[in-house]
Coordinates of C-alpha atoms in Angstrom, one line a residue:
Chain A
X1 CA 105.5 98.5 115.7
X2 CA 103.6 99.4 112.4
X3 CA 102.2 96.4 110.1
X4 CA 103.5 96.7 106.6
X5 CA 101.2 96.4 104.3
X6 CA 102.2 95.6 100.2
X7 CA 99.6 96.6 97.5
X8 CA 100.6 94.6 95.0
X9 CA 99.3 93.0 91.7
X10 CA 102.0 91.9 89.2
X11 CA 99.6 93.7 86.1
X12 CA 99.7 97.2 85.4
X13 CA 96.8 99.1 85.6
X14 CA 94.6 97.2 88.2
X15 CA 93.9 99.5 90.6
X16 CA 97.2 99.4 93.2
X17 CA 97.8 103.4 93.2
X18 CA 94.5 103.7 93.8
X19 CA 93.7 101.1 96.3
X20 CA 96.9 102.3 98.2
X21 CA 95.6 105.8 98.1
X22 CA 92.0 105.1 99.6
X23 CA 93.3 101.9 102.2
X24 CA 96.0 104.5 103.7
X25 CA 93.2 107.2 103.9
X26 CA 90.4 105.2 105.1
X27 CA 93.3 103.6 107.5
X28 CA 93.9 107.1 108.9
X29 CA 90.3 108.2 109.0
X30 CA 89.7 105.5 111.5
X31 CA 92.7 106.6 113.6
X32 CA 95.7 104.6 113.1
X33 CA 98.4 106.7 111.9
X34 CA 99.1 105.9 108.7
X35 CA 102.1 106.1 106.3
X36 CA 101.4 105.4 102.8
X37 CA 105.4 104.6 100.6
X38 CA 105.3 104.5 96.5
X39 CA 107.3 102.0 95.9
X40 CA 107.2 102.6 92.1
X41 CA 110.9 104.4 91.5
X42 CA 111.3 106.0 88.2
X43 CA 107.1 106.6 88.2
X44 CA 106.2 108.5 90.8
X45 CA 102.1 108.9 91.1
X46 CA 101.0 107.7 94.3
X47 CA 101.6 111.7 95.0
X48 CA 99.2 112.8 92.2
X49 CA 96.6 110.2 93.1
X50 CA 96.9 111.7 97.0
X51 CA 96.7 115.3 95.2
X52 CA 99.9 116.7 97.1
X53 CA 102.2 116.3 94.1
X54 CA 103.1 120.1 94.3
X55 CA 104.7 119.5 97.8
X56 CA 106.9 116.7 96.9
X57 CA 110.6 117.9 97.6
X58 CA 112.7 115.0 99.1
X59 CA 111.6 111.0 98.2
X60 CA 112.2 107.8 99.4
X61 CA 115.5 107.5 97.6
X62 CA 116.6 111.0 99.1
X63 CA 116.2 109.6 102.6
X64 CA 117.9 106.1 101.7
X65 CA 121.0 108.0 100.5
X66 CA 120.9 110.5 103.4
X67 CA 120.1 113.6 101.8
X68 CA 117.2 114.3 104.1
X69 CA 115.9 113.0 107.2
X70 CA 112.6 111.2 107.2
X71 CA 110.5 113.7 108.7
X72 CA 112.0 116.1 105.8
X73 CA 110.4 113.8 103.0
X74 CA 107.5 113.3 104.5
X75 CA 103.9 115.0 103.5
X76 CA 101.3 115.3 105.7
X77 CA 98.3 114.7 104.5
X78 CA 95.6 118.3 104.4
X79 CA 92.7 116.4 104.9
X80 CA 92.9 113.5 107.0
X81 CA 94.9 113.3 110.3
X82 CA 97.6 110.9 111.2
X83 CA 98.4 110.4 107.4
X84 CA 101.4 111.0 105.6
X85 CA 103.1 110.4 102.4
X86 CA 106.7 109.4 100.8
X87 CA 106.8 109.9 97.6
X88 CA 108.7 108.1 95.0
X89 CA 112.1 109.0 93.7
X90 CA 111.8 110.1 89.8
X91 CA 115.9 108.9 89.1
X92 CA 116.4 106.2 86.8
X93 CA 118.3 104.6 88.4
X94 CA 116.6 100.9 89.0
X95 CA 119.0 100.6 92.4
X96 CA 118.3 103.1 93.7
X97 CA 116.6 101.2 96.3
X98 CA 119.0 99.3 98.4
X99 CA 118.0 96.6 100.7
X100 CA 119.6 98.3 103.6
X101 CA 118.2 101.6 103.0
X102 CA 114.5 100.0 102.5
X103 CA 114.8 97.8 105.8
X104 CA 116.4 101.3 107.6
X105 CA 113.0 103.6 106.3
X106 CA 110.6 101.4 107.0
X107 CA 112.2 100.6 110.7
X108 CA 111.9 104.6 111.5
X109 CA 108.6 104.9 109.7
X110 CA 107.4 101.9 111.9
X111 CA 108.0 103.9 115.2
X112 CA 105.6 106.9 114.4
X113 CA 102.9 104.7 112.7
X114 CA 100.4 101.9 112.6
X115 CA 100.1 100.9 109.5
X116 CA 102.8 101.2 106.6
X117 CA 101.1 101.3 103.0
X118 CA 103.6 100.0 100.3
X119 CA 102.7 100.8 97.3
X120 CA 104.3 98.4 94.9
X121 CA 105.0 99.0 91.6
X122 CA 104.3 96.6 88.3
X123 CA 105.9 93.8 87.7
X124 CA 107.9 91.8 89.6
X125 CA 111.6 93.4 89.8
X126 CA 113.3 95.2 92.4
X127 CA 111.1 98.1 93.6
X128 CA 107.9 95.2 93.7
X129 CA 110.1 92.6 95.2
X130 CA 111.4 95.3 98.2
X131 CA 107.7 96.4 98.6
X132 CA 106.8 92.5 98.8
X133 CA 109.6 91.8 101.1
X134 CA 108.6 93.3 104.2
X135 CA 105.3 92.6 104.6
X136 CA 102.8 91.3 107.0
X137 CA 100.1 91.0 105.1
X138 CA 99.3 91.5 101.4
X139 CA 96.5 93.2 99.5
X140 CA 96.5 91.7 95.6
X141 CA 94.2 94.1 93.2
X142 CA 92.9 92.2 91.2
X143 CA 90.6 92.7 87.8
X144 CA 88.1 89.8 86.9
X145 CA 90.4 89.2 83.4
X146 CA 92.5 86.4 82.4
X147 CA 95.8 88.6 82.7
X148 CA 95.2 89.3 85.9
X149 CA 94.3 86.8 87.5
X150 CA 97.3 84.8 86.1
X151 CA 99.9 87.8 87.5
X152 CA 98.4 87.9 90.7
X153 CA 99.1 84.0 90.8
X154 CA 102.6 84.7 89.8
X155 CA 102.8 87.5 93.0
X156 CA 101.4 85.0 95.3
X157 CA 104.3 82.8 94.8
X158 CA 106.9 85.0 95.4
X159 CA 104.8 86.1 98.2
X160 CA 105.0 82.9 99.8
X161 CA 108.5 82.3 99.0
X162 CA 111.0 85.6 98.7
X163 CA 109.4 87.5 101.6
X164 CA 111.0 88.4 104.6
X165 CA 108.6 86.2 106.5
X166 CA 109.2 83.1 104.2
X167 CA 112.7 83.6 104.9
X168 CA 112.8 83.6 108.7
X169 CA 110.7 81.0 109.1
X170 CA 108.0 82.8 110.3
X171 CA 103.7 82.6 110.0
X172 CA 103.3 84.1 106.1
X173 CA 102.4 87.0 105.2
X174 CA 98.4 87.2 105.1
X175 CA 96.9 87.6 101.7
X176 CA 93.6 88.8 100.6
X177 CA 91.9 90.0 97.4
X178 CA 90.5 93.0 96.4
X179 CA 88.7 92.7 93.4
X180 CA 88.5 95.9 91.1
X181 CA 86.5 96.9 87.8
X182 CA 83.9 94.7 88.9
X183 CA 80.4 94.7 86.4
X184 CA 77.7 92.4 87.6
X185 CA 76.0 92.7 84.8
X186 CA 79.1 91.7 82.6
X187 CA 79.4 88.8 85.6
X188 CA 75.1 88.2 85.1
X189 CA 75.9 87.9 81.0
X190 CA 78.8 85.2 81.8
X191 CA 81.1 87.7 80.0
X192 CA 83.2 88.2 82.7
X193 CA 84.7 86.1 85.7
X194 CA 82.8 86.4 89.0
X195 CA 84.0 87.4 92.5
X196 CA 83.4 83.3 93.0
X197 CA 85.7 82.4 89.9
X198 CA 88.1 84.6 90.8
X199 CA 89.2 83.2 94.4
X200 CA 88.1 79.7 93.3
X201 CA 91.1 80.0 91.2
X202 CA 93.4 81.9 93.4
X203 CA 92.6 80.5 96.7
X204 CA 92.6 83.5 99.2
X205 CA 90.5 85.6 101.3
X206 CA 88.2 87.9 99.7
X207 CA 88.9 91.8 101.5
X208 CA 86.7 93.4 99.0
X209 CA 85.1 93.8 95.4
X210 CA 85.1 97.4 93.7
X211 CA 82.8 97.9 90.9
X212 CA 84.0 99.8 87.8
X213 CA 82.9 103.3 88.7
X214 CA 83.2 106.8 87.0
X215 CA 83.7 107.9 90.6
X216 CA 87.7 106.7 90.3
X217 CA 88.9 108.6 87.3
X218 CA 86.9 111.9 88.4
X219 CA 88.9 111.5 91.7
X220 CA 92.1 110.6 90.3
X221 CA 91.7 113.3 88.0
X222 CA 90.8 115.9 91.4
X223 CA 93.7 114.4 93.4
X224 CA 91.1 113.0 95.7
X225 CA 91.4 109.5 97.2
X226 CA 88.3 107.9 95.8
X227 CA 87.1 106.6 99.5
X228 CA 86.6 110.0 100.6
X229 CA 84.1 110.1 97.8
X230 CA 81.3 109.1 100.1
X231 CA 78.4 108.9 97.8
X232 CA 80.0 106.9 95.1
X233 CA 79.9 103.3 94.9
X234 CA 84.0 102.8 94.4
X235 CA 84.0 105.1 97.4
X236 CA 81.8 102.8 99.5
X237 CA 83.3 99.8 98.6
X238 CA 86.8 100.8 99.5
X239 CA 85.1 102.0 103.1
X240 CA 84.2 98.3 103.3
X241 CA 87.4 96.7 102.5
X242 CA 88.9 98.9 104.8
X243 CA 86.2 98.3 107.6
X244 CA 86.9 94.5 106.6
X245 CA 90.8 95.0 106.8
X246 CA 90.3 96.3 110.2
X247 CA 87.9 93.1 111.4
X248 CA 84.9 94.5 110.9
X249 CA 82.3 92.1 109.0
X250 CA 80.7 93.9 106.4
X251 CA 78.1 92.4 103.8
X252 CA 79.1 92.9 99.9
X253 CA 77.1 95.6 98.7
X254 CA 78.0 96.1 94.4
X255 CA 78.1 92.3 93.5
X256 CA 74.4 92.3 92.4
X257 CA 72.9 93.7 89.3
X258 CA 72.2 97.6 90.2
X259 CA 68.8 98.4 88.5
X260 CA 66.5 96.0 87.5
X261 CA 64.5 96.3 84.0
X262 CA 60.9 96.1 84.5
X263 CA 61.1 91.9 82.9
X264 CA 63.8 91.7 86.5
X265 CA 61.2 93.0 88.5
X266 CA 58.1 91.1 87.6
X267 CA 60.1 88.1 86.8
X268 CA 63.4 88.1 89.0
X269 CA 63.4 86.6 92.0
Chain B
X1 CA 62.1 75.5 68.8
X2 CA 65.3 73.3 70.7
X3 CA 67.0 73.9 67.2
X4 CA 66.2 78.0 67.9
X5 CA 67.0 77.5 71.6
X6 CA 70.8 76.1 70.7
X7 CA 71.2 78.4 68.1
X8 CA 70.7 81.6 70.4
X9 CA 72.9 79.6 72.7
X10 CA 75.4 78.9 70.4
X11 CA 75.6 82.5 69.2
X12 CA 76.4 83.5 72.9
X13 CA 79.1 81.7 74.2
X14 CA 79.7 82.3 77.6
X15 CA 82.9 83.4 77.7
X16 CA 83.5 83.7 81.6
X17 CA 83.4 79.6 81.8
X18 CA 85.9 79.8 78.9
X19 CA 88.1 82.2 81.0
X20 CA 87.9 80.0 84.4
X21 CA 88.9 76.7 83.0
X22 CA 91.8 78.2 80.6
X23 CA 93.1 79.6 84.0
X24 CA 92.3 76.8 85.8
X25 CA 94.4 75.0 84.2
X26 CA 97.5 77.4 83.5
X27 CA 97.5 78.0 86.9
X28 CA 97.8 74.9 87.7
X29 CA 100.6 74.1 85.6
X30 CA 102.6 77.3 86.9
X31 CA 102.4 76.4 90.5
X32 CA 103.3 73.0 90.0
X33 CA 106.3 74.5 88.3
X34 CA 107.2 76.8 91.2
X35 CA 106.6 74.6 94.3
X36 CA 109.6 72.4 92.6
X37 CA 113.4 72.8 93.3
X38 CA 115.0 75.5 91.2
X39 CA 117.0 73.5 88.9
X40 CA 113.8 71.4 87.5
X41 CA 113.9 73.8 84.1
X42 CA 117.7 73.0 83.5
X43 CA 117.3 69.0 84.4
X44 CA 114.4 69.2 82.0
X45 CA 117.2 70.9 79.5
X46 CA 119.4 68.6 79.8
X47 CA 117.5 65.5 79.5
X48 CA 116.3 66.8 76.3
X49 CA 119.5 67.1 75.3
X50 CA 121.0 63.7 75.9
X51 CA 117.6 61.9 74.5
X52 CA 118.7 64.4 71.5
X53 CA 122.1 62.9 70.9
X54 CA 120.1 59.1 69.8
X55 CA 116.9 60.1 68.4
X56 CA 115.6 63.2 67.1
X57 CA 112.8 64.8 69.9
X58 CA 110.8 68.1 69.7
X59 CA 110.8 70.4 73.0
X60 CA 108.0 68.6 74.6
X61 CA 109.1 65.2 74.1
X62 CA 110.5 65.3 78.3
X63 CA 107.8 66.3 80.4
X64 CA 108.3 66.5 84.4
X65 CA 105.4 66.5 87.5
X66 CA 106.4 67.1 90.6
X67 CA 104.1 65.3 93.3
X68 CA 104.5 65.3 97.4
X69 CA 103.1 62.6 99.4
X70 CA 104.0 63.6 102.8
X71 CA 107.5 63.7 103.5
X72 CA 108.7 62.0 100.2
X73 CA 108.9 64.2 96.6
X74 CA 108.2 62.1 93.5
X75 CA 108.7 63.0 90.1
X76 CA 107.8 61.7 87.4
X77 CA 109.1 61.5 84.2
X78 CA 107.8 61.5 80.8
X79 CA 109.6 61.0 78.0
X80 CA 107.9 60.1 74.4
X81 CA 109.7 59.2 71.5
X82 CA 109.2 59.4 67.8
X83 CA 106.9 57.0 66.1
X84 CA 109.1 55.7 63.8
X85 CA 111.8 53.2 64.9
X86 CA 114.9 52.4 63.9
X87 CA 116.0 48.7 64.7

């Protein structure tokens, strides 16, 4: 049995592509097989993030209506082992996603894998709701901005209250934060809420804080997930959050102010 | 020199603590909203609405909290009227 794991954020633009890309990745890297599911029907990207866009021919909706088997749509991944990929469907057609058909994909996906990555799209109809339903715990990317942090409110509640788990009774669904486009120095300035602000406000477990970093567009743009980026700073901080999903206790590495002036050094503490 | 101190201060408003206790609050408000029973919105509608056919109310004349103390829900119920009165 595989835990399903939602990506999700209610905002646009946060980070959930790209946090799906590097969590399944550094998942997989650390040996549990790994299945990473765009969720995002209609805008398909989690393939161009993953860089295996060219070898997309069946998708998730393909498989729900029967038109290829599961094994058919999925990519494996050329870098890491024990990772593969279903790509969204490009069809307009908003449902295209049946409950049935979701429930039926994830069931087979969960006898070859560990972990499911769901990959959920904006906003909070169907194809966010389906990739909210199922899961056993939640990841909400998060950027220190008022927007934000008032969507991923919003996705908490339905979290708490239209998932599977809510409906059956059962323990909820585990959430945690991952923070994203963090700048301690914006954070040092008092222009910008802190990691402390942020899950005062929210009230869940902190998995991880990503400082804004060049290092996630240049990967983006290579088709690269950014956590196989070792040397970068967005790199190393997903390695932590995943080290952190997987129990590990890591300390937080980007939530201080990188360089010092010389007035920091001779007067800081 | 305080006058020079406040005005820097002044001039650079920390926004951040701005941010915190606007969401603070909204939040608040939302999930108060949400824990509630579905039909709160249209029971707040409605009220309006009959308060509307005697006296003349703006939209946030009715205003609703929902509170739990253990077992047992209470709301409460706000309802202002107009200044003016007509006797």
């Amino acid at each position: 049995m595989a835990r399903i794991v939602v990506i999700t954020s209610g905002k646009g633009g946060v980070g959930k592509t790209t946090t799906s890309a590097a969590l399944a990745t550094g998942l997989a890297k650390a040996g549990h097989r790994t299945a990473v599911v765009d969720f995002d029907v209609g805008l398909r990207n989690l393939d161009l993030v993953m860089g295996c866009e060219r070898r997309v021919v069946y998708d998730f909706v393909n498989v729900i209506n029967q038109e290829a088997t599961l094994n058919q749509a999925l990519i494996k991944d050329k870098r890491v082992p024990g990772l593969c990929i279903l790509a969204a469907s490009q069809t307009r057609d908003k449902d295209a996603l049946t409950d049935d058909g979701v429930a039926r994909v994830l069931k087979e996906l969960s006898e070859d894998n560990d972990f499911i990555v769901c990959d959920s799209p904006a906003g909070i109809e169907r194809g966010a709701l389906m990739a909210m339903y199922h899961a056993d715990e939640a990841i909400v990317v998060t950027n220190p901005e008022v927007s934000s942090v008032r969507d991923s409110d919003r996705v908490l509640g339905i979290l708490s209250s239209k998932s599977r788990r809510a409906e059956e009774g059962r323990e909820p669904i585990r959430e945690r934060l991952l923070l994203t486009r963090y700048a301690a120095e914006r954070v040092a300035q008092g222009d910008m809420l802190s990691v402390e602000d942020v899950q005062e406000i929210l009230g869940i477990e902190l998995l991880g804080v990503v400082p804004e970093s060049k290092a996630v567009l240049n990967a983006s743009n290579a088709g690269i997930p950014v956590i196989l980026e070792e040397d970068t700073d967005a790199g190393q901080a997903y390695q932590d959050a995943v080290a952190r999903f997987l129990g590990e206790e890591r300390p937080y590495r980007f939530l201080d102010v990188q360089k010092k002036g010389l007035f920091g050094r001779l007067f800081g503490s | 020199m305080m006058s020079l101190l406040s005005y820097f201060r002044s001039q650079r408003k920390n926004t951040a603590r701005v941010a915190k206790e606007r969401l603070q609050i909204l939040v608040a408000r939302e999930r108060s909203q949400r824990d509630g029973p579905d039909y709160l919105p249209a029971l707040q509608e409605e009220l309006l609405q009959v308060i509307r056919k005697y006296v003349e109310v703006d939209n946030e004349a009715v205003q609703m909290h929902l509170d739990k103390d253990g077992d047992c829900e209470i709301l409460e119920l706000n309802i202002t009227l107009p200044d003016q009165r007509h006797s």
